[in-house]
Amino acid sequence: MSKTYTPEELKKLPFMNENLNIEQRVEDLLKRLELKEKFKLCAGRHRWETKPIDRLGIPAFLMTDGPHGVAPHSSGGKECTYFPVGICRAATWNHDLCFQFGKALAEEAREVGAHMILGPGVNIDRTPLCGRTFEYQTEDPYLNKKMAVPVIKGVQGERIAACIKHYICNNQEKNRYTYSAEVSQRALEELYFPAYKAAVEEADVWSVMGSYNKINRVYGCAHKKLLKKVLMDRWGFRGFVVSDWNATHLIDNPEDCIKAGLSLEMPRAKHYKRRYLKEAFSKGKFTEEELDEIVKRLLRVMFLVGIFDDPSTLPQGVRNTKEHQDIARKIAEEGIVLLRNEDNILPLERDQIQKIAIKGLNADRKLAEGGGSSAVKPPYEITPRTGLEQKCEDKIEIIDDVEEAEYVFLVLGLDHEEHNDVENSDRESLELPEAQLDLIDEVTEKNENIIVILINGSPIRMDNWINKVKAIIEAWYPGQEGGHVIADIIFGDVNPSGKLPLTFPKRLEDSPAHLTEKRYPGNEKVFYEENIFVGYRYFDTQNIKPLFPFGFGLSYTNFKYKNIELDKTEFSDNEKLTISLKIENIGKREGAEIIQLYIQKVHPKIERPVKELKGFKKVFLTPKQNKTIQFKIIKEALSYYDDDLKLWNVNEGEYKVLIGGSSRDIRLESKFNYKKQ
Ligand code: BGC
């Protein structure tokens, strides 16, 4: 029986010494643990925490959902700031905001006593029907990593662990516990890996959550190749892998998880029950070194979040501050996307309007507490109606009669009920609910000035009604300040600057995951036959016109792109190619533009997308102001995964740089040559 230390004795042990480096502290603590205590550390209890080991003063490590605010179900029902959902944040294309969001989220997590936040979610939007599209970011791997890395840095800067999820190919909710994503190495490398790889290499992420599904017939939480070989050995992941909640249930045995590198089974032990581990260990199914490896990873993160340190030396937590509310509002301001604005109907002039009508189910709904694990209970939530009412106060009358109103606001979209934007089920079609289509018909017969506000987290079919309405604002689920921001955009106090982080197809059948049932929904296997052609990579290469392309979003001002210059016409390994251009605000309002840089291989020898995003900049300009923008690219921006060589490769030859305001609005282009040294 090992010694139980008194608090005084504990304080003197080397692992408690804040002046030692973390690796020394981990080693010291590890060597004090008995085998059964190591077993104990590997599984959770009470849904959200690890088991404490009192003898050594190891407290429970506490985890909380989720990706757009601290969840009530994992924080004792606490009220926390409801930030706009992941897809809205991604639509800002603003990394500074992502950092600020991460920091604020961590401050709230710290305040509720948690050590780890279960987010961000970065699964690629492969199908528009995925129930969790709203929680994730984008269809594009470059935008995905650029938006994920600053969130993680923001969170971990507060010494709270970020947990990037769900590794990997958890691209649909239907059959999520059983399907196997049948995916090529090239698609993994080019599309599905990059956000995780960057999270490890650029943000040193402290935790990764293993997915429910299988990947090429092996469960995510027992996937030695993807966890041990890729995540840990190849990318150098130093944190720990946690299972998604109950994601281990259909795995055969504990040793597969241990050997793959799964440190923590949540929410409680299934395979990592002490007696099972003991039995497997005594039969030689895994070694103590293998066990130490997974335990060490967890201990290391415990030290990183300061679980053993004097709390007064740690960053302090706060919740629901004005600053956090402002960040939520700013994300909505920059993430809401103006999709349509016929006759420049927007922005409206408050002084020139007497009567408006507000219709549609989503006008009055508070949606923070839905969606599944990403639910948040905010102290308040401004609905679209409340935001509009406050904006109109004393100036504009809000009436019921749509014929009499000068403008009608139709607040439509989805919600977090089953088969909408929700965890554990996918949508069944791209259409708006029937009753909303009827409402559009009814109202558009009576009034010409219809402004649609969409509250939803995934693409919606619109080609059957779009021409009947003047304006469409894609507000996503815009967080607790959403109603204010919608009103600000409608009345021009905010100039919209969000751009779509995913393609809106005209019809579901146009979407590459929906060409056959093998691809979606699949059955035991889901065949990712579209390979690297997801989102605009498919639409652009096949020349299929989407409803709204990737990167699209309107503004109340206009921008002129000019003077593209490349600093060289030929470039080679270890060199940088500098691309510069001028952007000018030629409209009458101040506003921000997201300038996108795509690369195209001219006459590719192998199959390649017609263009791929490799850079973007968000620039704020006052009227007549212009700025010179510079992009620098290195050869990685030209590379692809070579299936034959089994590595990333770059082909010599001609490439185009395409610069524009969306994937389908290329304003400038230039060519260069790449030559190997
Ligand atoms: C979800 C995770 C979540 C976990 C804990 C799972 O069902 O897939 O994203 O973090 O539950 O609530």
XYZ file of C-alpha atoms and ligand atoms in Angstrom:
689
model
C 0.000 0.000 0.000
C 1.493 3.332 -1.041
C 1.741 6.264 1.217
C -1.069 8.761 1.666
C 0.428 12.221 1.995
C -0.722 14.936 4.318
C -1.362 18.321 2.642
C 1.878 19.609 4.151
C 3.873 16.682 2.790
C 2.206 16.983 -0.606
C 3.311 20.576 -0.968
C 6.913 19.448 -0.718
C 6.757 16.828 -3.467
C 8.627 17.767 -6.643
C 5.560 17.606 -8.903
C 3.950 20.344 -6.803
C 6.882 22.641 -7.390
C 5.773 25.306 -9.862
C 9.392 26.161 -10.581
C 10.225 22.781 -12.071
C 9.584 22.332 -15.742
C 6.457 20.551 -16.745
C 8.136 17.392 -18.046
C 9.940 16.939 -14.701
C 6.671 17.421 -12.823
C 4.891 14.880 -15.027
C 7.667 12.301 -14.600
C 7.712 12.800 -10.854
C 3.967 12.335 -10.509
C 3.853 9.385 -12.886
C 6.458 7.462 -10.946
C 4.409 7.867 -7.769
C 1.285 6.354 -9.294
C 0.426 2.734 -8.675
C -0.780 0.656 -11.591
C -4.374 0.712 -10.374
C -4.253 4.479 -10.001
C -3.108 4.806 -13.576
C -6.095 2.686 -14.606
C -8.327 4.905 -12.540
C -7.175 8.055 -14.296
C -8.119 6.775 -17.740
C -11.903 6.977 -17.443
C -14.386 9.606 -16.375
C -17.078 9.817 -13.721
C -20.195 11.972 -13.317
C -20.217 12.673 -17.086
C -17.786 15.620 -17.058
C -14.757 14.797 -14.994
C -11.919 12.408 -14.268
C -11.598 10.510 -11.025
C -9.516 12.242 -8.384
C -6.682 10.468 -6.595
C -6.763 11.909 -3.133
C -3.672 10.121 -1.909
C -1.568 12.236 -4.229
C -3.745 15.311 -4.263
C -4.779 14.818 -7.901
C -8.101 16.603 -8.276
C -10.781 15.821 -10.854
C -10.088 17.318 -14.271
C -13.306 19.047 -15.350
C -14.580 19.315 -18.901
C -17.402 21.351 -20.350
C -19.193 21.736 -23.671
C -19.118 23.432 -26.012
C -18.095 25.184 -29.178
C -20.050 28.484 -28.976
C -20.465 29.029 -25.277
C -20.195 27.178 -21.986
C -23.086 24.719 -21.810
C -25.518 24.552 -18.890
C -25.567 20.746 -18.851
C -21.857 20.638 -18.000
C -21.594 23.694 -15.758
C -24.267 23.155 -13.133
C -26.893 25.040 -15.147
C -24.928 28.286 -15.227
C -25.839 31.157 -17.519
C -23.080 31.925 -19.969
C -22.542 34.081 -23.031
C -24.149 32.671 -26.145
C -21.753 33.466 -28.972
C -22.703 33.067 -32.632
C -22.332 29.459 -33.795
C -19.224 28.107 -35.530
C -20.427 28.633 -39.069
C -21.240 32.283 -38.327
C -17.833 32.817 -36.778
C -16.192 31.216 -39.805
C -18.196 33.563 -42.050
C -16.344 36.502 -40.477
C -13.046 35.321 -42.007
C -11.512 37.305 -39.165
C -8.780 35.586 -37.167
C -8.492 38.309 -34.560
C -12.136 37.835 -33.679
C -11.574 34.087 -33.460
C -8.786 34.713 -30.959
C -10.920 37.080 -28.898
C -13.730 34.550 -28.946
C -11.411 31.749 -27.770
C -10.118 33.905 -24.937
C -13.620 34.882 -23.823
C -14.824 31.284 -24.007
C -11.917 30.157 -21.838
C -12.591 32.903 -19.306
C -16.152 31.635 -18.981
C -14.967 28.026 -18.738
C -12.525 28.993 -15.983
C -15.264 30.840 -14.122
C -17.480 27.741 -14.000
C -14.518 25.734 -12.717
C -13.747 23.789 -15.887
C -10.279 22.919 -17.152
C -11.166 22.044 -20.709
C -13.647 23.307 -23.274
C -14.974 20.721 -25.736
C -14.384 22.665 -28.912
C -13.788 23.985 -31.500
C -15.582 21.641 -33.903
C -13.835 21.462 -37.251
C -15.379 18.639 -39.224
C -15.472 19.576 -42.896
C -18.930 20.404 -44.258
C -19.155 17.534 -46.713
C -22.937 17.469 -47.045
C -25.306 20.402 -46.512
C -27.607 18.038 -44.626
C -25.262 17.288 -41.721
C -27.125 18.132 -38.521
C -24.043 19.768 -36.987
C -23.059 22.000 -39.903
C -23.960 24.957 -37.681
C -21.360 23.916 -35.090
C -18.596 23.399 -37.618
C -16.860 25.966 -39.736
C -16.536 25.378 -43.439
C -16.119 23.126 -46.464
C -12.621 24.477 -47.100
C -9.525 23.101 -45.343
C -7.566 26.347 -45.538
C -10.295 28.522 -44.042
C -10.927 25.757 -41.512
C -7.406 25.835 -40.140
C -7.111 29.607 -40.262
C -10.261 29.966 -38.152
C -9.471 27.094 -35.750
C -5.889 27.958 -34.804
C -6.622 31.391 -33.258
C -9.581 29.994 -31.297
C -7.272 27.400 -29.753
C -4.580 29.978 -29.036
C -7.167 32.247 -27.442
C -8.467 29.437 -25.233
C -5.110 28.019 -24.221
C -3.597 31.435 -23.547
C -5.932 31.408 -20.534
C -4.536 28.019 -19.482
C -7.742 26.236 -20.381
C -7.400 23.219 -22.665
C -9.068 23.347 -26.055
C -10.357 20.025 -27.383
C -10.601 20.013 -31.150
C -13.286 17.637 -32.410
C -14.276 15.139 -33.797
C -11.238 13.325 -35.176
C -12.054 12.463 -37.911
C -14.522 12.302 -40.810
C -17.502 12.802 -38.512
C -19.180 14.524 -41.430
C -22.726 13.360 -40.840
C -24.912 12.607 -37.860
C -27.000 9.896 -39.470
C -25.657 6.512 -38.311
C -22.897 8.363 -36.515
C -22.167 5.543 -34.096
C -21.716 2.907 -36.744
C -20.763 4.180 -40.176
C -17.341 3.814 -41.659
C -16.074 6.758 -43.701
C -14.448 5.093 -46.684
C -12.041 7.834 -47.535
C -8.864 8.053 -49.580
C -5.537 9.088 -48.153
C -5.519 12.027 -50.566
C -8.864 13.354 -49.310
C -7.709 12.937 -45.710
C -4.491 14.791 -46.403
C -5.959 17.579 -48.512
C -9.337 18.152 -46.850
C -9.924 16.450 -43.547
C -6.501 16.636 -41.852
C -5.410 20.269 -42.283
C -7.329 21.847 -39.374
C -6.154 19.131 -36.971
C -2.619 19.261 -38.274
C -2.468 23.027 -37.882
C -4.078 22.773 -34.438
C -1.175 20.567 -33.404
C 1.668 22.221 -35.278
C 0.654 25.850 -34.956
C -1.423 25.973 -31.768
C -0.027 22.990 -29.800
C -3.593 21.932 -29.027
C -3.882 20.165 -25.667
C -6.639 17.726 -26.530
C -8.279 15.989 -29.470
C -11.634 14.220 -29.314
C -11.903 10.865 -31.089
C -15.020 10.532 -33.226
C -17.967 8.133 -32.994
C -17.617 6.833 -36.536
C -15.116 4.486 -38.089
C -12.593 5.624 -40.639
C -11.823 2.972 -43.205
C -13.430 0.390 -40.940
C -11.610 1.230 -37.703
C -13.268 3.221 -34.908
C -11.882 6.716 -34.363
C -10.973 6.022 -30.717
C -9.016 2.869 -31.556
C -7.415 4.084 -34.751
C -3.733 3.419 -34.237
C -2.843 4.658 -37.667
C -4.688 7.967 -37.422
C -4.056 8.665 -33.741
C -0.660 7.222 -32.978
C 1.042 7.343 -36.338
C -0.427 10.498 -37.844
C -1.534 12.746 -34.990
C 1.203 11.891 -32.519
C 4.210 10.586 -34.421
C 3.903 12.581 -37.618
C 2.497 15.893 -36.420
C 3.949 15.765 -32.915
C 0.745 16.028 -30.863
C 1.716 16.351 -27.197
C -1.754 16.552 -25.653
C -4.196 13.758 -24.878
C -6.966 12.063 -26.820
C -10.394 11.855 -25.193
C -13.188 9.716 -26.576
C -16.402 11.336 -27.692
C -19.027 10.546 -25.084
C -19.660 6.783 -25.324
C -17.695 6.559 -28.570
C -15.828 3.479 -27.343
C -18.880 1.281 -26.866
C -18.629 -0.673 -30.063
C -14.876 -1.155 -29.903
C -13.770 -4.704 -29.111
C -11.361 -4.324 -26.245
C -9.341 -1.875 -24.145
C -5.955 -2.678 -25.633
C -6.904 -1.384 -29.067
C -7.685 1.983 -27.488
C -4.534 2.024 -25.363
C -2.300 1.113 -28.271
C -3.961 3.754 -30.417
C -3.219 6.352 -27.723
C -6.666 7.035 -26.212
C -5.944 8.543 -22.786
C -9.420 9.164 -21.485
C -12.647 7.250 -21.951
C -15.712 9.421 -21.374
C -18.170 9.863 -19.838
C -17.389 6.770 -17.760
C -15.476 3.525 -18.010
C -16.641 0.918 -20.459
C -13.413 -0.669 -21.673
C -11.242 1.251 -19.239
C -12.916 -0.328 -16.196
C -10.202 -1.128 -13.713
C -10.944 -4.843 -13.701
C -10.859 -5.081 -17.494
C -7.615 -3.191 -17.665
C -6.124 -5.363 -14.961
C -7.139 -8.502 -16.772
C -5.881 -7.335 -20.163
C -2.635 -6.188 -18.568
C -2.069 -9.488 -16.799
C -2.573 -11.278 -20.100
C 0.080 -9.070 -21.674
C -2.292 -7.285 -24.037
C -0.554 -3.999 -23.398
C 2.595 -2.940 -21.579
C 3.082 -0.547 -18.707
C 5.068 1.711 -21.078
C 2.036 1.933 -23.340
C -0.161 2.739 -20.378
C 2.329 5.322 -19.091
C 2.300 7.027 -22.448
C -1.464 7.711 -22.339
C -1.464 8.618 -18.644
C 1.453 10.992 -19.062
C -0.388 12.876 -21.774
C -3.337 13.491 -19.484
C -1.137 14.484 -16.543
C 0.755 16.885 -18.748
C -2.449 18.750 -19.608
C -3.418 18.783 -15.937
C -0.187 20.654 -15.275
C -0.724 22.936 -18.258
C -4.113 24.071 -16.984
C -2.594 24.607 -13.559
C -4.624 22.025 -11.676
C -1.869 21.645 -9.047
C -0.937 25.289 -8.893
C -1.956 28.071 -6.577
C -5.211 29.362 -8.140
C -4.178 32.952 -7.536
C -1.333 32.448 -10.037
C -3.735 31.392 -12.808
C -5.665 33.582 -15.238
C -8.963 34.531 -13.655
C -12.341 33.538 -15.024
C -15.276 35.832 -15.750
C -18.711 35.264 -17.230
C -21.289 37.385 -19.021
C -19.197 40.522 -19.008
C -19.887 43.482 -21.250
C -16.666 42.609 -23.062
C -17.904 39.094 -23.848
C -21.246 40.454 -25.008
C -19.413 42.870 -27.281
C -17.384 40.025 -28.774
C -20.595 38.050 -29.392
C -22.065 41.116 -31.084
C -18.978 41.786 -33.180
C -18.871 38.191 -34.443
C -22.502 38.505 -35.530
C -21.788 41.867 -37.177
C -18.987 40.379 -39.216
C -20.438 36.901 -39.735
C -23.944 37.650 -40.967
C -23.982 37.432 -44.766
C -26.061 39.588 -47.089
C -27.071 37.203 -49.871
C -29.408 39.291 -51.959
C -30.183 42.986 -52.218
C -32.295 43.716 -55.309
C -32.625 47.386 -56.244
C -30.365 48.091 -53.293
C -33.433 47.905 -51.103
C -31.154 47.706 -48.065
C -30.158 49.506 -45.991
C -33.461 51.111 -45.062
C -33.672 54.730 -43.960
C -35.355 54.938 -40.600
C -36.623 58.448 -41.178
C -38.411 57.576 -44.360
C -40.459 54.625 -43.184
C -43.721 54.616 -41.291
C -44.923 51.027 -41.181
C -43.322 47.613 -41.272
C -44.551 44.093 -40.603
C -42.580 41.243 -39.068
C -43.637 37.692 -39.880
C -42.263 34.180 -39.634
C -41.740 31.654 -36.905
C -38.146 32.570 -36.204
C -38.917 36.219 -35.467
C -39.638 35.488 -31.821
C -37.712 32.353 -31.095
C -34.874 31.960 -28.671
C -32.708 29.147 -29.924
C -29.648 29.162 -27.657
C -30.666 26.146 -25.655
C -31.063 23.756 -28.566
C -28.854 21.728 -30.833
C -27.563 19.072 -28.463
C -24.215 19.318 -26.728
C -23.599 22.848 -28.007
C -26.572 24.319 -26.125
C -25.982 27.475 -24.087
C -28.172 29.156 -21.473
C -27.541 32.879 -21.921
C -28.621 35.586 -19.494
C -30.661 37.070 -22.367
C -31.173 36.500 -26.075
C -32.254 39.301 -28.389
C -34.612 37.834 -30.961
C -34.968 39.407 -34.418
C -38.302 40.936 -33.405
C -36.896 42.472 -30.229
C -33.938 43.878 -32.138
C -36.182 45.398 -34.775
C -38.639 46.740 -32.204
C -35.873 48.469 -30.304
C -34.484 49.947 -33.493
C -37.896 51.203 -34.647
C -38.968 52.571 -31.277
C -40.973 55.822 -31.537
C -40.123 56.148 -35.216
C -41.660 53.247 -37.115
C -44.911 51.469 -36.384
C -44.837 47.678 -36.466
C -48.151 46.457 -37.829
C -49.723 43.132 -38.584
C -51.193 43.808 -41.998
C -48.630 42.942 -44.651
C -50.527 44.801 -47.357
C -50.397 48.030 -45.462
C -46.753 47.694 -44.464
C -44.103 49.361 -46.610
C -41.668 46.555 -45.907
C -42.208 43.047 -44.635
C -39.513 41.217 -42.691
C -39.913 37.493 -43.052
C -37.875 35.714 -40.424
C -37.519 32.141 -41.636
C -35.070 29.274 -41.443
C -34.583 26.211 -39.312
C -34.243 25.408 -35.643
C -32.625 22.798 -33.434
C -35.430 20.233 -33.526
C -34.843 16.724 -34.863
C -33.893 16.686 -38.555
C -32.943 20.344 -38.494
C -29.685 21.839 -37.258
C -29.130 19.386 -34.471
C -26.845 16.738 -33.134
C -27.581 13.059 -33.722
C -29.820 13.503 -36.761
C -29.355 14.995 -40.198
C -31.727 17.115 -42.198
C -33.899 15.214 -44.625
C -34.025 17.820 -47.347
C -32.604 21.165 -48.364
C -36.029 22.819 -48.368
C -37.441 25.199 -45.852
C -40.330 23.671 -43.902
C -43.560 23.529 -45.935
C -45.378 26.083 -43.770
C -42.646 28.627 -44.434
C -42.859 28.102 -48.187
C -46.595 28.728 -47.912
C -45.937 31.863 -45.919
C -43.553 33.138 -48.586
C -46.252 32.583 -51.236
C -48.897 34.251 -49.158
C -46.886 37.313 -48.232
C -45.215 37.861 -51.602
C -48.644 38.054 -53.220
C -49.507 40.973 -51.011
C -46.292 42.946 -50.810
C -43.320 43.505 -53.071
C -40.844 44.692 -50.508
C -39.971 41.492 -48.772
C -36.807 41.154 -46.758
C -36.032 37.610 -45.694
C -33.945 37.011 -42.608
C -32.733 33.447 -42.308
C -31.961 31.891 -38.955
C -30.299 28.571 -39.693
C -26.932 26.876 -39.670
C -26.760 25.068 -42.985
C -27.594 25.720 -46.657
C -31.216 26.063 -47.698
C -32.791 25.650 -51.108
C -34.012 29.002 -52.401
C -34.240 28.829 -56.179
C -37.986 28.147 -55.930
C -38.701 31.420 -54.116
C -35.668 33.670 -54.326
C -37.003 35.844 -57.141
C -40.074 36.733 -55.168
C -38.134 38.531 -52.446
C -35.957 41.613 -52.561
C -33.356 40.896 -49.920
C -31.997 37.904 -48.039
C -29.905 38.129 -44.919
C -28.226 34.911 -43.780
C -28.072 35.498 -40.045
C -27.151 31.909 -39.035
C -27.713 31.400 -35.293
C -26.220 34.766 -34.426
C -25.846 34.459 -30.656
C -27.432 36.411 -27.844
C -26.940 39.805 -29.526
C -28.258 38.576 -32.875
C -31.492 40.589 -32.963
C -29.611 43.849 -32.431
C -27.189 43.065 -35.199
C -29.906 42.078 -37.673
C -31.595 45.424 -37.051
C -28.259 47.244 -37.355
C -27.665 45.627 -40.735
C -31.174 46.315 -42.021
C -30.959 49.987 -41.096
C -27.362 50.440 -42.182
C -25.698 50.965 -38.820
C -23.556 47.991 -39.727
C -22.374 47.300 -43.250
C -22.435 43.528 -43.731
C -19.076 41.942 -44.437
C -19.533 38.211 -43.861
C -18.885 35.766 -46.672
C -20.116 32.222 -47.050
C -17.747 29.599 -45.664
C -19.537 26.960 -47.740
C -21.347 26.580 -51.045
C -25.126 26.904 -51.125
C -26.230 24.455 -53.850
C -29.318 25.105 -55.934
C -30.547 21.595 -55.439
C -29.382 18.799 -53.202
C -28.634 16.624 -56.248
C -25.991 19.125 -57.329
C -24.005 18.460 -54.208
C -21.116 15.979 -54.629
C -21.970 13.883 -51.572
C -25.472 13.364 -52.939
C -24.815 11.835 -56.318
C -25.470 8.326 -55.028
C -26.798 6.793 -51.830
C -23.472 5.063 -51.364
C -21.978 8.477 -50.786
C -24.780 9.640 -48.558
C -26.319 8.462 -46.351
C -24.436 5.236 -47.022
C -25.069 2.405 -44.705
C -22.412 0.629 -42.734
C -20.033 2.297 -45.125
C -20.187 5.835 -46.457
C -18.138 6.124 -49.611
C -16.339 9.431 -49.968
C -16.163 8.871 -53.719
C -16.131 12.574 -54.492
C -12.634 12.315 -53.054
C -11.057 15.794 -52.934
C -13.982 17.390 -54.759
C -15.966 18.725 -51.822
C -17.768 22.082 -51.939
C -16.518 24.601 -54.486
C -13.733 22.238 -55.476
C -16.517 20.173 -57.052
C -18.895 22.893 -58.256
C -16.129 24.883 -59.935
C -14.331 21.931 -61.466
C -17.587 20.485 -62.842
C -18.865 23.916 -63.766
C -22.124 23.576 -61.876
C -23.656 26.879 -60.928
C -24.423 27.012 -57.229
C -27.146 29.131 -55.685
C -24.448 31.092 -53.848
C -20.782 30.250 -54.206
C -18.192 29.739 -51.523
C -16.775 33.075 -50.386
C -19.817 35.070 -51.487
C -21.362 37.952 -49.561
C -22.668 41.407 -50.478
C -21.835 44.763 -48.977
C -23.490 48.190 -49.005
C -20.399 49.538 -50.688
C -18.315 48.427 -53.674
C -14.673 47.575 -53.938
C -12.385 47.919 -56.869
C -9.499 45.502 -57.244
C -6.529 46.664 -59.305
C -2.801 46.542 -60.015
C -1.925 42.930 -59.371
C 1.816 42.427 -59.278
C 3.996 39.402 -58.677
C 7.553 39.942 -57.524
C 8.779 37.169 -59.816
C 7.470 35.170 -62.719
C 9.272 32.028 -61.722
C 9.731 30.645 -58.263
C 11.308 27.648 -56.700
C 11.697 25.690 -53.455
C 12.473 27.720 -50.336
C 11.425 30.904 -52.091
C 8.473 33.138 -51.386
C 6.272 34.578 -54.062
C 4.851 37.974 -53.175
C 1.590 39.008 -54.758
C 0.401 42.546 -54.299
C -2.696 44.400 -55.388
C -4.668 47.484 -54.587
C -8.139 47.518 -53.196
C -10.274 50.632 -53.094
C -13.641 51.399 -51.579
C -15.456 53.038 -54.490
C -18.837 53.250 -52.785
C -20.313 55.712 -50.355
C -20.130 53.758 -47.140
C -17.322 52.422 -45.057
C -17.062 48.671 -45.070
C -14.861 45.614 -45.059
C -13.948 43.347 -47.943
C -12.621 39.808 -47.736
C -10.057 39.454 -50.491
C -9.556 35.853 -51.461
C -6.556 34.293 -53.158
C -6.970 31.065 -55.075
C -4.324 29.025 -56.867
C -4.933 27.115 -60.058
C -2.619 24.653 -61.749
C -2.638 25.242 -65.486
C -2.842 21.944 -67.429
C -2.482 19.677 -64.415
C -1.123 16.221 -65.089
C -3.212 14.722 -62.333
C -6.764 15.454 -61.180
C -6.856 18.764 -59.337
C -9.570 21.197 -58.318
C -9.851 24.114 -60.699
C -8.940 26.421 -57.840
C -8.092 26.231 -54.159
C -8.135 28.920 -51.490
C -4.608 29.673 -50.301
C -4.922 33.094 -48.745
C -7.389 35.768 -47.646
C -7.341 39.171 -46.018
C -10.144 41.132 -44.469
C -9.664 44.838 -45.050
C -11.687 47.721 -43.679
C -11.890 50.818 -45.891
C -13.619 54.174 -45.680
C -15.074 55.633 -48.913
C -12.346 56.436 -51.479
C -9.714 54.862 -49.265
C -7.395 52.367 -50.879
C -4.861 49.951 -49.501
C -2.094 47.854 -50.932
C -2.500 44.232 -49.988
C 0.285 41.683 -50.006
C 0.078 37.943 -49.979
C 3.079 35.702 -49.688
C 2.911 32.109 -50.769
C 5.386 29.291 -50.540
C 5.477 26.098 -52.533
C 3.081 24.348 -50.102
C 0.322 26.462 -51.631
C 0.856 24.598 -54.912
C 1.162 21.132 -53.498
C -1.126 18.117 -53.539
C -0.999 14.674 -52.030
C 0.587 12.293 -54.465
C -1.071 8.893 -54.136
C 1.728 7.137 -55.997
C 4.594 8.605 -54.042
C 2.563 8.677 -50.818
C 3.697 12.168 -49.988
C 2.952 15.810 -50.683
C 4.317 16.849 -54.022
C 4.524 19.919 -56.237
C 4.516 19.763 -60.006
C 6.600 22.055 -62.123
C 4.916 24.295 -64.619
C 2.461 27.092 -64.935
C 0.103 28.280 -62.178
C -2.441 31.047 -61.931
C -3.085 33.328 -58.985
C -6.746 34.263 -58.902
C -7.831 37.114 -56.663
C -11.438 37.938 -56.003
C -14.373 38.657 -53.779
C -15.647 35.077 -53.930
C -14.721 31.768 -55.541
C -16.844 32.836 -58.525
C -15.982 36.506 -58.638
C -12.363 36.576 -59.712
C -11.301 40.173 -60.338
C -7.590 39.859 -60.983
C -5.321 37.141 -62.203
C -1.722 36.545 -63.022
C 0.564 33.655 -63.897
C 3.837 32.309 -62.678
C 6.012 29.306 -63.176
C 7.195 26.888 -60.540
C 10.488 25.128 -61.076
C 12.118 22.556 -58.833
C 15.622 23.356 -57.688
C -20.844 15.165 -28.783
C -19.617 15.970 -28.398
C -19.802 16.527 -27.013
C -20.039 15.378 -26.049
C -20.258 15.818 -24.625
C -21.202 14.139 -27.738
O -22.438 13.574 -27.991
O -20.645 14.549 -30.021
O -19.399 16.990 -29.324
O -18.711 17.307 -26.634
O -21.209 14.675 -26.458
O -21.491 16.445 -24.502
